[in-house]
Amino acid sequence: MTGKQSAGHLSDLVIIENEVVEILEEMSYELEHLECFDREQRAELHTILRAIQADTRTHHDIVSSLAGDPNGEYVRNA
């Protein structure tokens, strides 16, 4: 795999991760307005969504580090 191919795959990964974070944020917002859950269920779902968001951001940071970009500038701008 060439450097350009790797960069392309990295860029694709970053786009997907950013989309996942956006979707999770939208889900959190929608969850606030659903009336089919009680407070405890809603809190549990928020906790799960926040954990997934944190994992996605951590993965982003790890990929940045492995790509030789500890500040994440390349990955953020991909």
PDB file of N, CA and C in Angstrom:
ATOM      1  N   MET A   1       0.857  -1.169   0.000  1.00  0.00           N
ATOM      2  CA  MET A   1       0.000   0.000   0.000  1.00  0.00           C
ATOM      3  C   MET A   1       0.902   1.231   0.000  1.00  0.00           C
ATOM      4  N   THR A   2       0.615   2.148  -0.866  1.00  0.00           N
ATOM      5  CA  THR A   2       1.420   3.357  -0.957  1.00  0.00           C
ATOM      6  C   THR A   2       0.982   4.363   0.092  1.00  0.00           C
ATOM      7  N   GLY A   3       1.815   5.385   0.267  1.00  0.00           N
ATOM      8  CA  GLY A   3       1.476   6.436   1.221  1.00  0.00           C
ATOM      9  C   GLY A   3       0.190   7.142   0.863  1.00  0.00           C
ATOM     10  N   LYS A   4      -0.028   7.348  -0.447  1.00  0.00           N
ATOM     11  CA  LYS A   4      -1.261   8.019  -0.875  1.00  0.00           C
ATOM     12  C   LYS A   4      -2.483   7.160  -0.583  1.00  0.00           C
ATOM     13  N   GLN A   5      -2.342   5.841  -0.774  1.00  0.00           N
ATOM     14  CA  GLN A   5      -3.466   4.947  -0.473  1.00  0.00           C
ATOM     15  C   GLN A   5      -3.766   4.966   1.018  1.00  0.00           C
ATOM     16  N   SER A   6      -2.709   4.928   1.830  1.00  0.00           N
ATOM     17  CA  SER A   6      -2.891   4.969   3.284  1.00  0.00           C
ATOM     18  C   SER A   6      -3.567   6.263   3.705  1.00  0.00           C
ATOM     19  N   ALA A   7      -3.111   7.370   3.120  1.00  0.00           N
ATOM     20  CA  ALA A   7      -3.705   8.663   3.454  1.00  0.00           C
ATOM     21  C   ALA A   7      -5.175   8.692   3.052  1.00  0.00           C
ATOM     22  N   GLY A   8      -5.496   8.081   1.908  1.00  0.00           N
ATOM     23  CA  GLY A   8      -6.889   8.028   1.473  1.00  0.00           C
ATOM     24  C   GLY A   8      -7.749   7.218   2.413  1.00  0.00           C
ATOM     25  N   HIS A   9      -7.225   6.079   2.864  1.00  0.00           N
ATOM     26  CA  HIS A   9      -7.971   5.246   3.812  1.00  0.00           C
ATOM     27  C   HIS A   9      -8.133   5.968   5.145  1.00  0.00           C
ATOM     28  N   LEU A  10      -7.087   6.653   5.563  1.00  0.00           N
ATOM     29  CA  LEU A  10      -7.153   7.406   6.811  1.00  0.00           C
ATOM     30  C   LEU A  10      -8.206   8.505   6.703  1.00  0.00           C
ATOM     31  N   SER A  11      -8.218   9.182   5.580  1.00  0.00           N
ATOM     32  CA  SER A  11      -9.206  10.233   5.355  1.00  0.00           C
ATOM     33  C   SER A  11     -10.625   9.660   5.396  1.00  0.00           C
ATOM     34  N   ASP A  12     -10.828   8.515   4.759  1.00  0.00           N
ATOM     35  CA  ASP A  12     -12.143   7.862   4.779  1.00  0.00           C
ATOM     36  C   ASP A  12     -12.552   7.503   6.201  1.00  0.00           C
ATOM     37  N   LEU A  13     -11.603   6.978   6.969  1.00  0.00           N
ATOM     38  CA  LEU A  13     -11.876   6.600   8.353  1.00  0.00           C
ATOM     39  C   LEU A  13     -12.293   7.814   9.171  1.00  0.00           C
ATOM     40  N   VAL A  14     -11.583   8.908   8.986  1.00  0.00           N
ATOM     41  CA  VAL A  14     -11.892  10.126   9.730  1.00  0.00           C
ATOM     42  C   VAL A  14     -13.280  10.639   9.373  1.00  0.00           C
ATOM     43  N   ILE A  15     -13.620  10.592   8.104  1.00  0.00           N
ATOM     44  CA  ILE A  15     -14.953  11.034   7.677  1.00  0.00           C
ATOM     45  C   ILE A  15     -16.027  10.187   8.357  1.00  0.00           C
ATOM     46  N   ILE A  16     -15.826   8.887   8.383  1.00  0.00           N
ATOM     47  CA  ILE A  16     -16.796   7.986   9.015  1.00  0.00           C
ATOM     48  C   ILE A  16     -16.895   8.270  10.507  1.00  0.00           C
ATOM     49  N   GLU A  17     -15.742   8.449  11.174  1.00  0.00           N
ATOM     50  CA  GLU A  17     -15.762   8.734  12.607  1.00  0.00           C
ATOM     51  C   GLU A  17     -16.498  10.036  12.893  1.00  0.00           C
ATOM     52  N   ASN A  18     -16.251  11.053  12.089  1.00  0.00           N
ATOM     53  CA  ASN A  18     -16.940  12.332  12.283  1.00  0.00           C
ATOM     54  C   ASN A  18     -18.444  12.169  12.101  1.00  0.00           C
ATOM     55  N   GLU A  19     -18.852  11.372  11.123  1.00  0.00           N
ATOM     56  CA  GLU A  19     -20.277  11.120  10.902  1.00  0.00           C
ATOM     57  C   GLU A  19     -20.887  10.380  12.088  1.00  0.00           C
ATOM     58  N   VAL A  20     -20.153   9.425  12.642  1.00  0.00           N
ATOM     59  CA  VAL A  20     -20.643   8.674  13.803  1.00  0.00           C
ATOM     60  C   VAL A  20     -20.868   9.617  14.978  1.00  0.00           C
ATOM     61  N   VAL A  21     -19.901  10.499  15.241  1.00  0.00           N
ATOM     62  CA  VAL A  21     -20.044  11.440  16.351  1.00  0.00           C
ATOM     63  C   VAL A  21     -21.251  12.353  16.128  1.00  0.00           C
ATOM     64  N   GLU A  22     -21.433  12.838  14.902  1.00  0.00           N
ATOM     65  CA  GLU A  22     -22.584  13.697  14.601  1.00  0.00           C
ATOM     66  C   GLU A  22     -23.900  12.953  14.823  1.00  0.00           C
ATOM     67  N   ILE A  23     -23.970  11.722  14.368  1.00  0.00           N
ATOM     68  CA  ILE A  23     -25.190  10.924  14.535  1.00  0.00           C
ATOM     69  C   ILE A  23     -25.476  10.687  16.013  1.00  0.00           C
ATOM     70  N   LEU A  24     -24.444  10.392  16.786  1.00  0.00           N
ATOM     71  CA  LEU A  24     -24.630  10.171  18.218  1.00  0.00           C
ATOM     72  C   LEU A  24     -25.114  11.444  18.908  1.00  0.00           C
ATOM     73  N   GLU A  25     -24.592  12.589  18.497  1.00  0.00           N
ATOM     74  CA  GLU A  25     -25.051  13.855  19.070  1.00  0.00           C
ATOM     75  C   GLU A  25     -26.517  14.103  18.724  1.00  0.00           C
ATOM     76  N   GLU A  26     -26.895  13.801  17.480  1.00  0.00           N
ATOM     77  CA  GLU A  26     -28.298  13.948  17.075  1.00  0.00           C
ATOM     78  C   GLU A  26     -29.191  13.002  17.876  1.00  0.00           C
ATOM     79  N   MET A  27     -28.712  11.786  18.085  1.00  0.00           N
ATOM     80  CA  MET A  27     -29.493  10.816  18.862  1.00  0.00           C
ATOM     81  C   MET A  27     -29.681  11.303  20.289  1.00  0.00           C
ATOM     82  N   SER A  28     -28.645  11.883  20.875  1.00  0.00           N
ATOM     83  CA  SER A  28     -28.757  12.410  22.235  1.00  0.00           C
ATOM     84  C   SER A  28     -29.814  13.500  22.299  1.00  0.00           C
ATOM     85  N   TYR A  29     -29.815  14.367  21.303  1.00  0.00           N
ATOM     86  CA  TYR A  29     -30.799  15.452  21.245  1.00  0.00           C
ATOM     87  C   TYR A  29     -32.212  14.884  21.106  1.00  0.00           C
ATOM     88  N   GLU A  30     -32.382  13.949  20.193  1.00  0.00           N
ATOM     89  CA  GLU A  30     -33.701  13.339  19.975  1.00  0.00           C
ATOM     90  C   GLU A  30     -34.181  12.613  21.223  1.00  0.00           C
ATOM     91  N   LEU A  31     -33.270  11.985  21.924  1.00  0.00           N
ATOM     92  CA  LEU A  31     -33.600  11.236  23.128  1.00  0.00           C
ATOM     93  C   LEU A  31     -34.248  12.133  24.178  1.00  0.00           C
ATOM     94  N   GLU A  32     -33.808  13.380  24.239  1.00  0.00           N
ATOM     95  CA  GLU A  32     -34.370  14.318  25.210  1.00  0.00           C
ATOM     96  C   GLU A  32     -35.858  14.571  24.969  1.00  0.00           C
ATOM     97  N   HIS A  33     -36.302  14.379  23.734  1.00  0.00           N
ATOM     98  CA  HIS A  33     -37.679  14.720  23.380  1.00  0.00           C
ATOM     99  C   HIS A  33     -38.605  13.506  23.252  1.00  0.00           C
ATOM    100  N   LEU A  34     -38.066  12.330  23.459  1.00  0.00           N
ATOM    101  CA  LEU A  34     -38.904  11.131  23.396  1.00  0.00           C
ATOM    102  C   LEU A  34     -39.605  10.931  24.732  1.00  0.00           C
ATOM    103  N   GLU A  35     -40.858  10.603  24.668  1.00  0.00           N
ATOM    104  CA  GLU A  35     -41.630  10.426  25.895  1.00  0.00           C
ATOM    105  C   GLU A  35     -41.841   8.958  26.249  1.00  0.00           C
ATOM    106  N   CYS A  36     -41.264   8.064  25.456  1.00  0.00           N
ATOM    107  CA  CYS A  36     -41.487   6.636  25.708  1.00  0.00           C
ATOM    108  C   CYS A  36     -40.510   6.059  26.733  1.00  0.00           C
ATOM    109  N   PHE A  37     -39.566   6.874  27.211  1.00  0.00           N
ATOM    110  CA  PHE A  37     -38.609   6.410  28.215  1.00  0.00           C
ATOM    111  C   PHE A  37     -38.828   7.170  29.511  1.00  0.00           C
ATOM    112  N   ASP A  38     -38.632   6.477  30.628  1.00  0.00           N
ATOM    113  CA  ASP A  38     -38.672   7.187  31.896  1.00  0.00           C
ATOM    114  C   ASP A  38     -37.290   7.812  32.139  1.00  0.00           C
ATOM    115  N   ARG A  39     -37.164   8.560  33.230  1.00  0.00           N
ATOM    116  CA  ARG A  39     -35.903   9.268  33.504  1.00  0.00           C
ATOM    117  C   ARG A  39     -34.712   8.326  33.604  1.00  0.00           C
ATOM    118  N   GLU A  40     -34.900   7.215  34.279  1.00  0.00           N
ATOM    119  CA  GLU A  40     -33.797   6.265  34.464  1.00  0.00           C
ATOM    120  C   GLU A  40     -33.345   5.681  33.125  1.00  0.00           C
ATOM    121  N   GLN A  41     -34.290   5.288  32.304  1.00  0.00           N
ATOM    122  CA  GLN A  41     -33.945   4.742  30.987  1.00  0.00           C
ATOM    123  C   GLN A  41     -33.239   5.791  30.129  1.00  0.00           C
ATOM    124  N   ARG A  42     -33.755   6.997  30.176  1.00  0.00           N
ATOM    125  CA  ARG A  42     -33.157   8.088  29.402  1.00  0.00           C
ATOM    126  C   ARG A  42     -31.720   8.344  29.867  1.00  0.00           C
ATOM    127  N   ALA A  43     -31.505   8.337  31.165  1.00  0.00           N
ATOM    128  CA  ALA A  43     -30.158   8.550  31.711  1.00  0.00           C
ATOM    129  C   ALA A  43     -29.211   7.432  31.278  1.00  0.00           C
ATOM    130  N   GLU A  44     -29.704   6.201  31.300  1.00  0.00           N
ATOM    131  CA  GLU A  44     -28.875   5.072  30.867  1.00  0.00           C
ATOM    132  C   GLU A  44     -28.493   5.206  29.395  1.00  0.00           C
ATOM    133  N   LEU A  45     -29.445   5.589  28.566  1.00  0.00           N
ATOM    134  CA  LEU A  45     -29.162   5.763  27.141  1.00  0.00           C
ATOM    135  C   LEU A  45     -28.175   6.901  26.902  1.00  0.00           C
ATOM    136  N   HIS A  46     -28.318   7.993  27.639  1.00  0.00           N
ATOM    137  CA  HIS A  46     -27.364   9.099  27.521  1.00  0.00           C
ATOM    138  C   HIS A  46     -25.958   8.634  27.896  1.00  0.00           C
ATOM    139  N   THR A  47     -25.864   7.858  28.952  1.00  0.00           N
ATOM    140  CA  THR A  47     -24.564   7.349  29.386  1.00  0.00           C
ATOM    141  C   THR A  47     -23.929   6.483  28.305  1.00  0.00           C
ATOM    142  N   ILE A  48     -24.724   5.625  27.711  1.00  0.00           N
ATOM    143  CA  ILE A  48     -24.218   4.753  26.641  1.00  0.00           C
ATOM    144  C   ILE A  48     -23.766   5.583  25.445  1.00  0.00           C
ATOM    145  N   LEU A  49     -24.580   6.541  25.025  1.00  0.00           N
ATOM    146  CA  LEU A  49     -24.222   7.378  23.876  1.00  0.00           C
ATOM    147  C   LEU A  49     -22.961   8.190  24.147  1.00  0.00           C
ATOM    148  N   ARG A  50     -22.836   8.725  25.347  1.00  0.00           N
ATOM    149  CA  ARG A  50     -21.621   9.486  25.689  1.00  0.00           C
ATOM    150  C   ARG A  50     -20.393   8.590  25.696  1.00  0.00           C
ATOM    151  N   ALA A  51     -20.538   7.369  26.166  1.00  0.00           N
ATOM    152  CA  ALA A  51     -19.406   6.435  26.167  1.00  0.00           C
ATOM    153  C   ALA A  51     -18.967   6.109  24.741  1.00  0.00           C
ATOM    154  N   ILE A  52     -19.929   5.908  23.857  1.00  0.00           N
ATOM    155  CA  ILE A  52     -19.594   5.623  22.457  1.00  0.00           C
ATOM    156  C   ILE A  52     -18.915   6.837  21.829  1.00  0.00           C
ATOM    157  N   GLN A  53     -19.403   8.036  22.127  1.00  0.00           N
ATOM    158  CA  GLN A  53     -18.765   9.247  21.609  1.00  0.00           C
ATOM    159  C   GLN A  53     -17.326   9.349  22.111  1.00  0.00           C
ATOM    160  N   ALA A  54     -17.125   9.094  23.386  1.00  0.00           N
ATOM    161  CA  ALA A  54     -15.775   9.168  23.954  1.00  0.00           C
ATOM    162  C   ALA A  54     -14.862   8.132  23.312  1.00  0.00           C
ATOM    163  N   ASP A  55     -15.368   6.923  23.100  1.00  0.00           N
ATOM    164  CA  ASP A  55     -14.571   5.884  22.445  1.00  0.00           C
ATOM    165  C   ASP A  55     -14.196   6.289  21.025  1.00  0.00           C
ATOM    166  N   THR A  56     -15.134   6.900  20.320  1.00  0.00           N
ATOM    167  CA  THR A  56     -14.864   7.331  18.945  1.00  0.00           C
ATOM    168  C   THR A  56     -13.798   8.415  18.929  1.00  0.00           C
ATOM    169  N   ARG A  57     -13.893   9.357  19.849  1.00  0.00           N
ATOM    170  CA  ARG A  57     -12.879  10.418  19.914  1.00  0.00           C
ATOM    171  C   ARG A  57     -11.517   9.856  20.311  1.00  0.00           C
ATOM    172  N   THR A  58     -11.502   8.906  21.233  1.00  0.00           N
ATOM    173  CA  THR A  58     -10.249   8.269  21.629  1.00  0.00           C
ATOM    174  C   THR A  58      -9.638   7.530  20.451  1.00  0.00           C
ATOM    175  N   HIS A  59     -10.460   6.825  19.705  1.00  0.00           N
ATOM    176  CA  HIS A  59      -9.969   6.118  18.525  1.00  0.00           C
ATOM    177  C   HIS A  59      -9.376   7.109  17.534  1.00  0.00           C
ATOM    178  N   HIS A  60     -10.033   8.242  17.356  1.00  0.00           N
ATOM    179  CA  HIS A  60      -9.532   9.298  16.472  1.00  0.00           C
ATOM    180  C   HIS A  60      -8.139   9.732  16.921  1.00  0.00           C
ATOM    181  N   ASP A  61      -7.961   9.941  18.218  1.00  0.00           N
ATOM    182  CA  ASP A  61      -6.662  10.362  18.741  1.00  0.00           C
ATOM    183  C   ASP A  61      -5.598   9.290  18.533  1.00  0.00           C
ATOM    184  N   ILE A  62      -5.976   8.029  18.705  1.00  0.00           N
ATOM    185  CA  ILE A  62      -5.031   6.929  18.502  1.00  0.00           C
ATOM    186  C   ILE A  62      -4.612   6.857  17.042  1.00  0.00           C
ATOM    187  N   VAL A  63      -5.570   6.978  16.141  1.00  0.00           N
ATOM    188  CA  VAL A  63      -5.254   6.953  14.709  1.00  0.00           C
ATOM    189  C   VAL A  63      -4.330   8.114  14.365  1.00  0.00           C
ATOM    190  N   SER A  64      -4.597   9.286  14.929  1.00  0.00           N
ATOM    191  CA  SER A  64      -3.727  10.443  14.687  1.00  0.00           C
ATOM    192  C   SER A  64      -2.307  10.149  15.134  1.00  0.00           C
ATOM    193  N   SER A  65      -2.204   9.561  16.307  1.00  0.00           N
ATOM    194  CA  SER A  65      -0.887   9.234  16.849  1.00  0.00           C
ATOM    195  C   SER A  65      -0.163   8.221  15.978  1.00  0.00           C
ATOM    196  N   LEU A  66      -0.862   7.185  15.554  1.00  0.00           N
ATOM    197  CA  LEU A  66      -0.256   6.157  14.708  1.00  0.00           C
ATOM    198  C   LEU A  66       0.107   6.702  13.330  1.00  0.00           C
ATOM    199  N   ALA A  67      -0.619   7.719  12.891  1.00  0.00           N
ATOM    200  CA  ALA A  67      -0.335   8.333  11.595  1.00  0.00           C
ATOM    201  C   ALA A  67       0.837   9.310  11.699  1.00  0.00           C
ATOM    202  N   GLY A  68       1.425   9.391  12.883  1.00  0.00           N
ATOM    203  CA  GLY A  68       2.563  10.277  13.070  1.00  0.00           C
ATOM    204  C   GLY A  68       2.161  11.722  13.257  1.00  0.00           C
ATOM    205  N   ASP A  69       0.953  11.940  13.708  1.00  0.00           N
ATOM    206  CA  ASP A  69       0.434  13.289  13.887  1.00  0.00           C
ATOM    207  C   ASP A  69      -0.168  13.399  15.284  1.00  0.00           C
ATOM    208  N   PRO A  70       0.670  13.532  16.325  1.00  0.00           N
ATOM    209  CA  PRO A  70       0.168  13.513  17.700  1.00  0.00           C
ATOM    210  C   PRO A  70      -0.818  14.631  18.022  1.00  0.00           C
ATOM    211  N   ASN A  71      -0.793  15.725  17.254  1.00  0.00           N
ATOM    212  CA  ASN A  71      -1.734  16.818  17.502  1.00  0.00           C
ATOM    213  C   ASN A  71      -3.052  16.636  16.770  1.00  0.00           C
ATOM    214  N   GLY A  72      -3.119  15.648  15.883  1.00  0.00           N
ATOM    215  CA  GLY A  72      -4.351  15.364  15.168  1.00  0.00           C
ATOM    216  C   GLY A  72      -4.674  16.345  14.062  1.00  0.00           C
ATOM    217  N   GLU A  73      -3.730  17.203  13.717  1.00  0.00           N
ATOM    218  CA  GLU A  73      -4.008  18.212  12.695  1.00  0.00           C
ATOM    219  C   GLU A  73      -4.301  17.584  11.340  1.00  0.00           C
ATOM    220  N   TYR A  74      -3.496  16.614  10.941  1.00  0.00           N
ATOM    221  CA  TYR A  74      -3.709  15.993   9.629  1.00  0.00           C
ATOM    222  C   TYR A  74      -5.067  15.312   9.591  1.00  0.00           C
ATOM    223  N   VAL A  75      -5.370  14.577  10.644  1.00  0.00           N
ATOM    224  CA  VAL A  75      -6.609  13.807  10.673  1.00  0.00           C
ATOM    225  C   VAL A  75      -7.814  14.736  10.755  1.00  0.00           C
ATOM    226  N   ARG A  76      -7.738  15.799  11.541  1.00  0.00           N
ATOM    227  CA  ARG A  76      -8.860  16.725  11.654  1.00  0.00           C
ATOM    228  C   ARG A  76      -9.155  17.415  10.331  1.00  0.00           C
ATOM    229  N   ASN A  77      -8.113  17.663   9.557  1.00  0.00           N
ATOM    230  CA  ASN A  77      -8.284  18.396   8.303  1.00  0.00           C
ATOM    231  C   ASN A  77      -8.507  17.485   7.113  1.00  0.00           C
ATOM    232  N   ALA A  78      -8.568  16.191   7.341  1.00  0.00           N
ATOM    233  CA  ALA A  78      -8.716  15.243   6.230  1.00  0.00           C
ATOM    234  C   ALA A  78     -10.095  15.331   5.643  1.00  0.00           C
TER     235      ALA A  78
END
